[in-house]
mmCIF file with all atom_site columns, C-alpha atoms and ligand atoms in Angstrom:
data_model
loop_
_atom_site.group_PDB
_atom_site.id
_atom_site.type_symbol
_atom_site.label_atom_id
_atom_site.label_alt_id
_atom_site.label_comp_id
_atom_site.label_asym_id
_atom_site.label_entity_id
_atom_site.label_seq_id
_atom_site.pdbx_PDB_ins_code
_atom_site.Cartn_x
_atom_site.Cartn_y
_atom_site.Cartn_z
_atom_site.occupancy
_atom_site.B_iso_or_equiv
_atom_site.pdbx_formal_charge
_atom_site.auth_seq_id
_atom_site.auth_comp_id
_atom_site.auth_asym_id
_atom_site.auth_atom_id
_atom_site.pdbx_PDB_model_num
ATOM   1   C CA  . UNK N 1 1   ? -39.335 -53.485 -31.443 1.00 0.00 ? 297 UNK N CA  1
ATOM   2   C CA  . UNK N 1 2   ? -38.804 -56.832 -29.896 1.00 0.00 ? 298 UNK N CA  1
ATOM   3   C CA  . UNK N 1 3   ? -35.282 -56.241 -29.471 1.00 0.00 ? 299 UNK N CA  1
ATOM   4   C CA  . UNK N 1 4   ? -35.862 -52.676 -27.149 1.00 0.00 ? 300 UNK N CA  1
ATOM   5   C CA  . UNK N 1 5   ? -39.178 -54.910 -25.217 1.00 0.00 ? 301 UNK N CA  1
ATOM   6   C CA  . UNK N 1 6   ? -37.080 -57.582 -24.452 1.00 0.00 ? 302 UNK N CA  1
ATOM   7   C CA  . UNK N 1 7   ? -34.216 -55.001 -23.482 1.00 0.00 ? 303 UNK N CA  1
ATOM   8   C CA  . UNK N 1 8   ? -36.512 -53.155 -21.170 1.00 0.00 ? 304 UNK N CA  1
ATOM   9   C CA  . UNK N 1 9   ? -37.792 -56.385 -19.826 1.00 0.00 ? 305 UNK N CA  1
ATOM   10  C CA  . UNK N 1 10  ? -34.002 -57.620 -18.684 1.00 0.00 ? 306 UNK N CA  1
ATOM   11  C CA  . UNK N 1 11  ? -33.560 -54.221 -17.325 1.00 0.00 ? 307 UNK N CA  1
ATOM   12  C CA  . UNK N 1 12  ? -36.645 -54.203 -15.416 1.00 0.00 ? 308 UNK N CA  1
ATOM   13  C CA  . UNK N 1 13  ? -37.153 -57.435 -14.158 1.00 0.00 ? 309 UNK N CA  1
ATOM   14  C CA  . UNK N 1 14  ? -39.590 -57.843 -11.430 1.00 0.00 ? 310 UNK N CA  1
ATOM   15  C CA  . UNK N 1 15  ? -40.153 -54.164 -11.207 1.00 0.00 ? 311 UNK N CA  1
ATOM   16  C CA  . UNK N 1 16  ? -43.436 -52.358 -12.050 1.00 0.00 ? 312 UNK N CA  1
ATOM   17  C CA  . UNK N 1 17  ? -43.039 -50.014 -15.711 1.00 0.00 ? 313 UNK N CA  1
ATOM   18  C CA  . UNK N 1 18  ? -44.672 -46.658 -16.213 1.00 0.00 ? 314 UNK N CA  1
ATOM   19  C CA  . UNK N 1 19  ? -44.919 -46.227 -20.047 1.00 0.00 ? 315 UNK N CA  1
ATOM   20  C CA  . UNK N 1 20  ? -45.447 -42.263 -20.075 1.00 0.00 ? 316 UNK N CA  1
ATOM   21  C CA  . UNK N 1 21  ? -45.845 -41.613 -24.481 1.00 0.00 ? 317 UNK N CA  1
ATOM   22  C CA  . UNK N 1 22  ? -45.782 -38.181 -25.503 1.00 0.00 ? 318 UNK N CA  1
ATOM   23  C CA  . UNK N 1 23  ? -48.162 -37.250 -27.735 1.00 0.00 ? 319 UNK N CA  1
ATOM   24  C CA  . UNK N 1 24  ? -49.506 -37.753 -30.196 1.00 0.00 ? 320 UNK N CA  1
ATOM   25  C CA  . UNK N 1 25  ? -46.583 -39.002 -32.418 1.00 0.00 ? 321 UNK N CA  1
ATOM   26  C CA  . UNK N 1 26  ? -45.600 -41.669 -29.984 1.00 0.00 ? 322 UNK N CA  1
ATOM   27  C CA  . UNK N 1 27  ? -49.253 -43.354 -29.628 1.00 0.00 ? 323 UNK N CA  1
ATOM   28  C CA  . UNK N 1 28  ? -48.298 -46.218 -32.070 1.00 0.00 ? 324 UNK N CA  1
ATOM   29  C CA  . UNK N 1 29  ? -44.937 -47.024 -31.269 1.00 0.00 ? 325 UNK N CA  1
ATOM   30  C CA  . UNK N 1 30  ? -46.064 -47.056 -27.762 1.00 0.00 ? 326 UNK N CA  1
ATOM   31  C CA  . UNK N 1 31  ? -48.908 -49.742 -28.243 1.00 0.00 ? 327 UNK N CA  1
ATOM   32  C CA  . UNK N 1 32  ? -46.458 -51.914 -30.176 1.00 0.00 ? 328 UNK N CA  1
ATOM   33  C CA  . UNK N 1 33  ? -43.607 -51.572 -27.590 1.00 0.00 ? 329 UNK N CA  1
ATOM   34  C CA  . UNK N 1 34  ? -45.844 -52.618 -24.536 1.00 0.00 ? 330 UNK N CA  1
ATOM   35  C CA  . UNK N 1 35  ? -47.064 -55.586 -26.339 1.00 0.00 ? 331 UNK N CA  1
ATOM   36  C CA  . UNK N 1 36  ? -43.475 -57.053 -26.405 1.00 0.00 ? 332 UNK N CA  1
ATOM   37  C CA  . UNK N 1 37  ? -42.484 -56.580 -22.832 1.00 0.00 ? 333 UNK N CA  1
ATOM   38  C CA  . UNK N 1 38  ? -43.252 -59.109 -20.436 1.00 0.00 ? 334 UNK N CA  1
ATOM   39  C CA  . UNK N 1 39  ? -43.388 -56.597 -17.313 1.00 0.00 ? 335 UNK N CA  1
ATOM   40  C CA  . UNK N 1 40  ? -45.744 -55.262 -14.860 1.00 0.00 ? 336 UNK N CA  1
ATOM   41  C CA  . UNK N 1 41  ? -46.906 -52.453 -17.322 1.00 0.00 ? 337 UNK N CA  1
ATOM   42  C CA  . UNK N 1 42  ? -48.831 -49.616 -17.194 1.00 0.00 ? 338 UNK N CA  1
ATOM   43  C CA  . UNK N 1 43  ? -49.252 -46.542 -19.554 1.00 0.00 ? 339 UNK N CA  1
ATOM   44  C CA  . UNK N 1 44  ? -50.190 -43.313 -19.644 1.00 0.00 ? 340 UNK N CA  1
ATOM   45  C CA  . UNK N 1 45  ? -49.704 -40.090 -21.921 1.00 0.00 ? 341 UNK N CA  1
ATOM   46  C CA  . UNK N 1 46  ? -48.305 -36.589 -21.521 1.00 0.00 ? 342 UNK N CA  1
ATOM   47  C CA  . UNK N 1 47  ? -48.683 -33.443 -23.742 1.00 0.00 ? 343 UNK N CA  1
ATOM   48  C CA  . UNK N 1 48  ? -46.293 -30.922 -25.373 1.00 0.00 ? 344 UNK N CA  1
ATOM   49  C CA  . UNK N 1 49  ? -45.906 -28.046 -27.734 1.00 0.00 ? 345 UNK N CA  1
ATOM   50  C CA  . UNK N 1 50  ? -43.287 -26.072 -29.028 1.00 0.00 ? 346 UNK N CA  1
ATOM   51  C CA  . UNK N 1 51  ? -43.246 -22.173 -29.533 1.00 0.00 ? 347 UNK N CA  1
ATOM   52  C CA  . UNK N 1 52  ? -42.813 -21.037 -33.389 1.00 0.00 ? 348 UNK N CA  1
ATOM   53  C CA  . UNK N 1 53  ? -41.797 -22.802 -36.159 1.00 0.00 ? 349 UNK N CA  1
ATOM   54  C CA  . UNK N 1 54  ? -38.678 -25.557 -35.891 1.00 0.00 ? 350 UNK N CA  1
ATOM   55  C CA  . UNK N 1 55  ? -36.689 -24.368 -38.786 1.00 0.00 ? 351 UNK N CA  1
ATOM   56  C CA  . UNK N 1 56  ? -37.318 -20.611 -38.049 1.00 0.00 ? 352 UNK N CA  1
ATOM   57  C CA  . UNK N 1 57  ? -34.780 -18.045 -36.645 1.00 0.00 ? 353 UNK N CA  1
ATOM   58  C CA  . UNK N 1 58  ? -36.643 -17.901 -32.833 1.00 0.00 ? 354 UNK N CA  1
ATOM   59  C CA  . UNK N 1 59  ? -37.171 -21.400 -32.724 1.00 0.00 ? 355 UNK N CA  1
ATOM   60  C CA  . UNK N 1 60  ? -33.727 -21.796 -33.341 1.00 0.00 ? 356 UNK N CA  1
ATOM   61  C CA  . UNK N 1 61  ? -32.705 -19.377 -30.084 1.00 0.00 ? 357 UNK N CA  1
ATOM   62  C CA  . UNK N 1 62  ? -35.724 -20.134 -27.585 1.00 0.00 ? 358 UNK N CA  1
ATOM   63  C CA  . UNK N 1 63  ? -36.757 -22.982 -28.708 1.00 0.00 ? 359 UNK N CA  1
ATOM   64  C CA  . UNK N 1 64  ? -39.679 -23.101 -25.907 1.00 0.00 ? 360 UNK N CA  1
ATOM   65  C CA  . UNK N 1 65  ? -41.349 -26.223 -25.084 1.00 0.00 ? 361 UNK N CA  1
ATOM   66  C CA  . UNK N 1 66  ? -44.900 -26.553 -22.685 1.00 0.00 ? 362 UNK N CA  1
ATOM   67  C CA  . UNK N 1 67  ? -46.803 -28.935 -20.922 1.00 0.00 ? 363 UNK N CA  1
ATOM   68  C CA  . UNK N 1 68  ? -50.125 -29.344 -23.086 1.00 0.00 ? 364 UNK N CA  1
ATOM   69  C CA  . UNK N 1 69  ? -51.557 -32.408 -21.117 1.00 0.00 ? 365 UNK N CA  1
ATOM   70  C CA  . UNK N 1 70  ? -49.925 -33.423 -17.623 1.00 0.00 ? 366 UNK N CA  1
ATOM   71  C CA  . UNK N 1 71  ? -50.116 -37.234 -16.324 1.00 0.00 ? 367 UNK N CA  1
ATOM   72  C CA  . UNK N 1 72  ? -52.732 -38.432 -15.029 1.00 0.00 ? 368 UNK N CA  1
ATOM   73  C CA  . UNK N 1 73  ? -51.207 -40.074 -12.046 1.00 0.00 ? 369 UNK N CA  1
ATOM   74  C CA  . UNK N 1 74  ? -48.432 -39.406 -9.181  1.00 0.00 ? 370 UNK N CA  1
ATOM   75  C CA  . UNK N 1 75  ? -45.040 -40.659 -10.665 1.00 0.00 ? 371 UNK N CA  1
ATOM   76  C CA  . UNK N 1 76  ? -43.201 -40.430 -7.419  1.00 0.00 ? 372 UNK N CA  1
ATOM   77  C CA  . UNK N 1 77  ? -41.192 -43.395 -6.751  1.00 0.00 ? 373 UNK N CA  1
ATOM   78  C CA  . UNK N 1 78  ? -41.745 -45.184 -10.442 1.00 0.00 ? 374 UNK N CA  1
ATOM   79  C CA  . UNK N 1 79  ? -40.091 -46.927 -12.880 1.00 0.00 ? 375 UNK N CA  1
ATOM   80  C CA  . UNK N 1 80  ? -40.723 -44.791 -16.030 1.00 0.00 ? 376 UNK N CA  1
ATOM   81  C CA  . UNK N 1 81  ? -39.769 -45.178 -19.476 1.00 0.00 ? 377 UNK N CA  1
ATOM   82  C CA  . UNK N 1 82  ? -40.450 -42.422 -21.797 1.00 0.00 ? 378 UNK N CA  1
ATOM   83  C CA  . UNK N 1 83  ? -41.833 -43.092 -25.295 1.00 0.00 ? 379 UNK N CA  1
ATOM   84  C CA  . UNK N 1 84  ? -40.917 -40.155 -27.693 1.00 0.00 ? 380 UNK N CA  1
ATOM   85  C CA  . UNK N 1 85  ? -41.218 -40.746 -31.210 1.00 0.00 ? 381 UNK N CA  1
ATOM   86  C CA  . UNK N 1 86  ? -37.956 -38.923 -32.743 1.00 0.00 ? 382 UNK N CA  1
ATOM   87  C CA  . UNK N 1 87  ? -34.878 -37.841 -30.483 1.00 0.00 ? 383 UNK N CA  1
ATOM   88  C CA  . UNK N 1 88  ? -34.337 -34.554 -33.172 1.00 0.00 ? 384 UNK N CA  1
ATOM   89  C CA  . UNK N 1 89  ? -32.732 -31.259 -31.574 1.00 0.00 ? 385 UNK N CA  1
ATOM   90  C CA  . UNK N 1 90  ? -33.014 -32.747 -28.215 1.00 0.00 ? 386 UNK N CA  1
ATOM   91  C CA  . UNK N 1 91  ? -34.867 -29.562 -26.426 1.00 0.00 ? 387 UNK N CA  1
ATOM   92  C CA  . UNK N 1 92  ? -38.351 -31.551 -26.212 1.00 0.00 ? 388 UNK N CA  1
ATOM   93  C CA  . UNK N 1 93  ? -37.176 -34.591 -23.983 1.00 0.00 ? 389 UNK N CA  1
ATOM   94  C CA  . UNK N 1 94  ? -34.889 -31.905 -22.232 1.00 0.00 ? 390 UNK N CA  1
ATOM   95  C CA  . UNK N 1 95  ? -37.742 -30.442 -20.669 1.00 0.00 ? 391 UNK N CA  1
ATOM   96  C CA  . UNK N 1 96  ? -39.703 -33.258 -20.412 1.00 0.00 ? 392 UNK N CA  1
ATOM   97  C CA  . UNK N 1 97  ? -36.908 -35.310 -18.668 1.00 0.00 ? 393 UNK N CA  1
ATOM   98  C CA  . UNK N 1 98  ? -36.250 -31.547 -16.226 1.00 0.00 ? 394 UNK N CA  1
ATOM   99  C CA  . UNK N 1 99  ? -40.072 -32.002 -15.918 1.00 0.00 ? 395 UNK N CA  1
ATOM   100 C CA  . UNK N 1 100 ? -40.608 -35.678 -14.670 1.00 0.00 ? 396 UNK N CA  1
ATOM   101 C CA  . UNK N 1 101 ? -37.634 -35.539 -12.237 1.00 0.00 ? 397 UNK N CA  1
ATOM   102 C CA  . UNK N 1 102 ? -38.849 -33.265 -10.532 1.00 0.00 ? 398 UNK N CA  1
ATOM   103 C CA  . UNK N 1 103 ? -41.464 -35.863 -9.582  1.00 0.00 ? 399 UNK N CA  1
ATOM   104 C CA  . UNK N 1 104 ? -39.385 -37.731 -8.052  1.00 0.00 ? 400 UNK N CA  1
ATOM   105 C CA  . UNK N 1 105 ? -39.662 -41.181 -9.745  1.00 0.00 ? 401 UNK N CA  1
ATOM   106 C CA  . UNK N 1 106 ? -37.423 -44.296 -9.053  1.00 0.00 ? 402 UNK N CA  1
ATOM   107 C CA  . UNK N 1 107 ? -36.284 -44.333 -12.305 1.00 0.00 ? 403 UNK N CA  1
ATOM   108 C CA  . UNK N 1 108 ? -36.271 -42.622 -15.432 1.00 0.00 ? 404 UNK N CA  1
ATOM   109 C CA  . UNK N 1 109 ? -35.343 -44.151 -19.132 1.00 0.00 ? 405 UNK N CA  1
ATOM   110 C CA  . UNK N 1 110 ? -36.095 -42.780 -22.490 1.00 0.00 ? 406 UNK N CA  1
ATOM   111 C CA  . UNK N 1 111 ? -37.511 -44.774 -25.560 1.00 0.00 ? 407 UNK N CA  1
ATOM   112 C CA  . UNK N 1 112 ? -37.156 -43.301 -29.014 1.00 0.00 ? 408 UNK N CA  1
ATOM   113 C CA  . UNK N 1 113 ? -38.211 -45.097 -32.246 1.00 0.00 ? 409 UNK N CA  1
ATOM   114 C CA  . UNK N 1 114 ? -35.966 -42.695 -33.998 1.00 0.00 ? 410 UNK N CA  1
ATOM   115 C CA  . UNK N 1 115 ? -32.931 -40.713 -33.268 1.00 0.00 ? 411 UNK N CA  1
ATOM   116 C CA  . UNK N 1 116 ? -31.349 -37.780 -35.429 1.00 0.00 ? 412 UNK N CA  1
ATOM   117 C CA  . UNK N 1 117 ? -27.902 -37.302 -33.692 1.00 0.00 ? 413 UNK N CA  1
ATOM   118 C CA  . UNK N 1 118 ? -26.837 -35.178 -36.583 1.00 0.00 ? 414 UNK N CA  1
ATOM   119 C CA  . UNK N 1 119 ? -29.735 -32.337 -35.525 1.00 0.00 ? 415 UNK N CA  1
ATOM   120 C CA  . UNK N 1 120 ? -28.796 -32.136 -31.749 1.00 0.00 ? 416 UNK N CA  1
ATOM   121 C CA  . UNK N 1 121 ? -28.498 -29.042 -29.952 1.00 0.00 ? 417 UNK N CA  1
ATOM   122 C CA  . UNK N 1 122 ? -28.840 -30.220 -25.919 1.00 0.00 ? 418 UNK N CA  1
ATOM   123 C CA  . UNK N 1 123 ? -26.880 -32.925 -24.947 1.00 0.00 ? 419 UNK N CA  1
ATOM   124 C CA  . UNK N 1 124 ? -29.618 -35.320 -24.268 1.00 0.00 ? 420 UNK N CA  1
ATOM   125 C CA  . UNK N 1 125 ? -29.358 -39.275 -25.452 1.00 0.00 ? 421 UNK N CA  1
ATOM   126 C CA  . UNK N 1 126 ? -31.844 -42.171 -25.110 1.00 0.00 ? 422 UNK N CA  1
ATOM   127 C CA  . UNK N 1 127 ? -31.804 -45.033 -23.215 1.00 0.00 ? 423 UNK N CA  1
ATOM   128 C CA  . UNK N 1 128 ? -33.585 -47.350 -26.145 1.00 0.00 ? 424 UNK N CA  1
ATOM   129 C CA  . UNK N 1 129 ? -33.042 -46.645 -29.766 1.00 0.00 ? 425 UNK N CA  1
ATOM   130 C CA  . UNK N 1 130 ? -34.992 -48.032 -32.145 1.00 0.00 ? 426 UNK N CA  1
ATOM   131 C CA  . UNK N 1 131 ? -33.358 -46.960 -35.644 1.00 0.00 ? 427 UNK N CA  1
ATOM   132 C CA  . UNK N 1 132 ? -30.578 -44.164 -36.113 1.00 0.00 ? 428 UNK N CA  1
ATOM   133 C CA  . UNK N 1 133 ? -31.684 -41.889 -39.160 1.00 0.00 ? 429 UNK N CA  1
ATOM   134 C CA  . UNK N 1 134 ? -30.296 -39.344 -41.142 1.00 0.00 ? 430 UNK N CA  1
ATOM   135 C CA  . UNK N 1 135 ? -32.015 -35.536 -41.243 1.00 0.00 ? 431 UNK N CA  1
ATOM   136 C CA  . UNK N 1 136 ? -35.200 -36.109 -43.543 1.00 0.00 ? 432 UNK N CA  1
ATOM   137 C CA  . UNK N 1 137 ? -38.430 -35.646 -42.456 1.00 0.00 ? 433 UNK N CA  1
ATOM   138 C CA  . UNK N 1 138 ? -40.794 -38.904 -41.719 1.00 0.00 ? 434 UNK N CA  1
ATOM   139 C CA  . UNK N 1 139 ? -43.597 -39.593 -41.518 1.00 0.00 ? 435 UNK N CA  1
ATOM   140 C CA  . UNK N 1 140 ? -46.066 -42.344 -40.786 1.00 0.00 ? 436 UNK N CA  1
ATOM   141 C CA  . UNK N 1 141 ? -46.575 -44.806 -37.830 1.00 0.00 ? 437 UNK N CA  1
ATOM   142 C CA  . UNK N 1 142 ? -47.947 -42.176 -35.839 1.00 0.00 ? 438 UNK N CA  1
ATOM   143 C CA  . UNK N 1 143 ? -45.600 -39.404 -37.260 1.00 0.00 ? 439 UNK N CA  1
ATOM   144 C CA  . UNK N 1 144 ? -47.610 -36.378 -38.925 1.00 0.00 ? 440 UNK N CA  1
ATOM   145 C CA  . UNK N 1 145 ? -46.471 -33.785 -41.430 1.00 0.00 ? 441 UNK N CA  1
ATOM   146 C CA  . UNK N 1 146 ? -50.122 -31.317 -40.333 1.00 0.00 ? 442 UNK N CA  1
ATOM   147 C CA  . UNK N 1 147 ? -51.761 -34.268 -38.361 1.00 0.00 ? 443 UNK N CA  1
ATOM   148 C CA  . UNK N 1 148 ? -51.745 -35.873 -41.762 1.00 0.00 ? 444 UNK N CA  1
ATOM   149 C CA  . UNK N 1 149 ? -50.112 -39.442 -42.458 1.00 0.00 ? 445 UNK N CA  1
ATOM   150 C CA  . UNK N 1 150 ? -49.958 -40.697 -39.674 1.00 0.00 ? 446 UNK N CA  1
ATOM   151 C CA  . UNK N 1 151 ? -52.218 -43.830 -40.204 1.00 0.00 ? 447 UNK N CA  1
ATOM   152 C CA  . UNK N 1 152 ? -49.271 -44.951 -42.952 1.00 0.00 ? 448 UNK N CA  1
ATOM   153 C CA  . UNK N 1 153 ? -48.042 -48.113 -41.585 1.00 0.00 ? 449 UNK N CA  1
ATOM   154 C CA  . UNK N 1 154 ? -44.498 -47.574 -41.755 1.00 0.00 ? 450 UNK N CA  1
ATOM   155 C CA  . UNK N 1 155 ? -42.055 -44.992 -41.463 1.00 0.00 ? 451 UNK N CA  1
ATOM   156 C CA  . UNK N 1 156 ? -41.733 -42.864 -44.684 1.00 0.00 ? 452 UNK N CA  1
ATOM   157 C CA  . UNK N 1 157 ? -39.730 -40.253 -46.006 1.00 0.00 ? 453 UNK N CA  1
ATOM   158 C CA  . UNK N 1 158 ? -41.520 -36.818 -47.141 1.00 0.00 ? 454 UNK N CA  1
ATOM   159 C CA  . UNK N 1 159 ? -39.669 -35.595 -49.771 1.00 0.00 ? 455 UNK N CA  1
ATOM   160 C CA  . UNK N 1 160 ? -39.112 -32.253 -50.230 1.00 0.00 ? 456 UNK N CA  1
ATOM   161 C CA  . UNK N 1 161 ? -38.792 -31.158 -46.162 1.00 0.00 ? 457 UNK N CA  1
HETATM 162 P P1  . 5GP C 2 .   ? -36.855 -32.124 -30.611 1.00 0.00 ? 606 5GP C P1  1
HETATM 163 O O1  . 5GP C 2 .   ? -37.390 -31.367 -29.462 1.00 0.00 ? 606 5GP C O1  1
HETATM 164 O O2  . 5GP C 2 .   ? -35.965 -33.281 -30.239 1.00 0.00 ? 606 5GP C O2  1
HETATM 165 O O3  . 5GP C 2 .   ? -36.207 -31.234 -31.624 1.00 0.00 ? 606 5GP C O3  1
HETATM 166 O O4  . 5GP C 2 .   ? -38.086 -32.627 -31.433 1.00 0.00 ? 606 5GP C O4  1
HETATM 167 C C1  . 5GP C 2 .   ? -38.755 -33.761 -31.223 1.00 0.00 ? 606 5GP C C1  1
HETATM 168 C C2  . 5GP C 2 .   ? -40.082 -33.656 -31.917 1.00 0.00 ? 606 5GP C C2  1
HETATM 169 O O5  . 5GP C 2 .   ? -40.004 -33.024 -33.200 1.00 0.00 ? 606 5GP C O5  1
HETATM 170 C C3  . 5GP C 2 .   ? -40.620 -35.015 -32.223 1.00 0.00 ? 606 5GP C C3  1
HETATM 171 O O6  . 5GP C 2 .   ? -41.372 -35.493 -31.147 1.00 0.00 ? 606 5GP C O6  1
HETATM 172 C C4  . 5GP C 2 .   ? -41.490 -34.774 -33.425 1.00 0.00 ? 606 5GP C C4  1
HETATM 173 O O7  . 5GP C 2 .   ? -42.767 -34.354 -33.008 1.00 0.00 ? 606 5GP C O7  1
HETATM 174 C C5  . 5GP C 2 .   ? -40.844 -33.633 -34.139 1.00 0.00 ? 606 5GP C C5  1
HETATM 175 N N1  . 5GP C 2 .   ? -40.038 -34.114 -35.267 1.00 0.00 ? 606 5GP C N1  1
HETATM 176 C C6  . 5GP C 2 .   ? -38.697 -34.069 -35.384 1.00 0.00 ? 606 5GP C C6  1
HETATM 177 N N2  . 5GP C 2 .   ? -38.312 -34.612 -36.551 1.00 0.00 ? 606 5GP C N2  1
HETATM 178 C C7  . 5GP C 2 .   ? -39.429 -35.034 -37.174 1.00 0.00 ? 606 5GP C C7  1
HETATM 179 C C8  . 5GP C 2 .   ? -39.679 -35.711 -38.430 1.00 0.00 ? 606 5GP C C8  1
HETATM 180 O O8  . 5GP C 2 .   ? -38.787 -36.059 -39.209 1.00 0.00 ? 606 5GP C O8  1
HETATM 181 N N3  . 5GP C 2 .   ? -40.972 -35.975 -38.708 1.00 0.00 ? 606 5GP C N3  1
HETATM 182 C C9  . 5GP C 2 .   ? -41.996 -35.643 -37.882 1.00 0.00 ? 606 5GP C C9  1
HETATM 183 N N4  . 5GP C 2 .   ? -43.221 -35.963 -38.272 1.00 0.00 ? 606 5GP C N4  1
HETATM 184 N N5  . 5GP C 2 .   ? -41.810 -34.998 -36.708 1.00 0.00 ? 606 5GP C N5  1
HETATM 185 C C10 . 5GP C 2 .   ? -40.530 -34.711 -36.352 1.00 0.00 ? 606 5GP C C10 1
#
């Protein structure tokens, strides 16, 4: 976590930050991650959903995304650095990055705490990594498995999914 703040802060230097987290996975990571960048920082949160089920057949071909909860705030002309929680199949932060651009910001980074590269189906890759995993499913530290565990304190494998 230090290592991405401090990264962000080189990269930004002397420029104002928008932190835009998606939630609700990204909450904690996000609140960490601001605390160890020494920036001009704001924050603020945006909403998604997916259609259907990941692993079933018409999640698979569609795989729809929506906006659940828009900013709060014009983002024209920004800095912003995304906070997602997991970088998985890619299509989430695919929209969301279509999305945001189309604001017109300054800038636009993404910050995972996770990335599955083995999962990916859209060609999307983040600007900040924080670890490289393999496909399980996680949970804790703001990750859910149905809005439960995500109170654990770190990042834990569910076995079994
Ligand atoms: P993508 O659109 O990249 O396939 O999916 C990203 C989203 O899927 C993440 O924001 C997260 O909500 C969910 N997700 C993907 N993998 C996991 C996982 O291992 N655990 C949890 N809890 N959610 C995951």
């Amino acid at each position: 976590m230090a290592e991405i703040g401090s990264q962000i802060s080189r990269d930004f230097y002397g420029e104002p930050v928008l932190f835009l987290g998606v939630l609700k996975g990204s909450a904690v990571f996000l609140a960490d991650l601001v605390r160890e960048v020494d920036l001009n920082a704001t924050f603020d949160f945006i909403g998604v959903a997916s259609y259907g089920k990941r692993d079933d057949a018409a999640w698979e071909s569609t795989g729809e995304v929506r906006l659940t909860k828009d900013v709060d705030q014009s983002l024209e002309g920004k800095n912003i650095v995304l906070v997602e929680d997991i970088l998985d199949t890619g299509l989430t932060l695919t929209y969301l990055r279509k999305v945001l651009l189309a604001h017109a910001p300054k800038s636009l980074k993404i910050a995972v705490l996770l990335d599955k590269p083995s999962r990916r189906k859209l060609p999307v890759a983040a600007d900040y990594v924080g670890f490289t995993i393999a496909d399980e499913f996680v949970v804790g530290y703001g990750l859910d498995y149905a809005e439960q565990y995500r109170n654990l304190r770190d990042v834990c494998v569910l076995e079994g999914h």
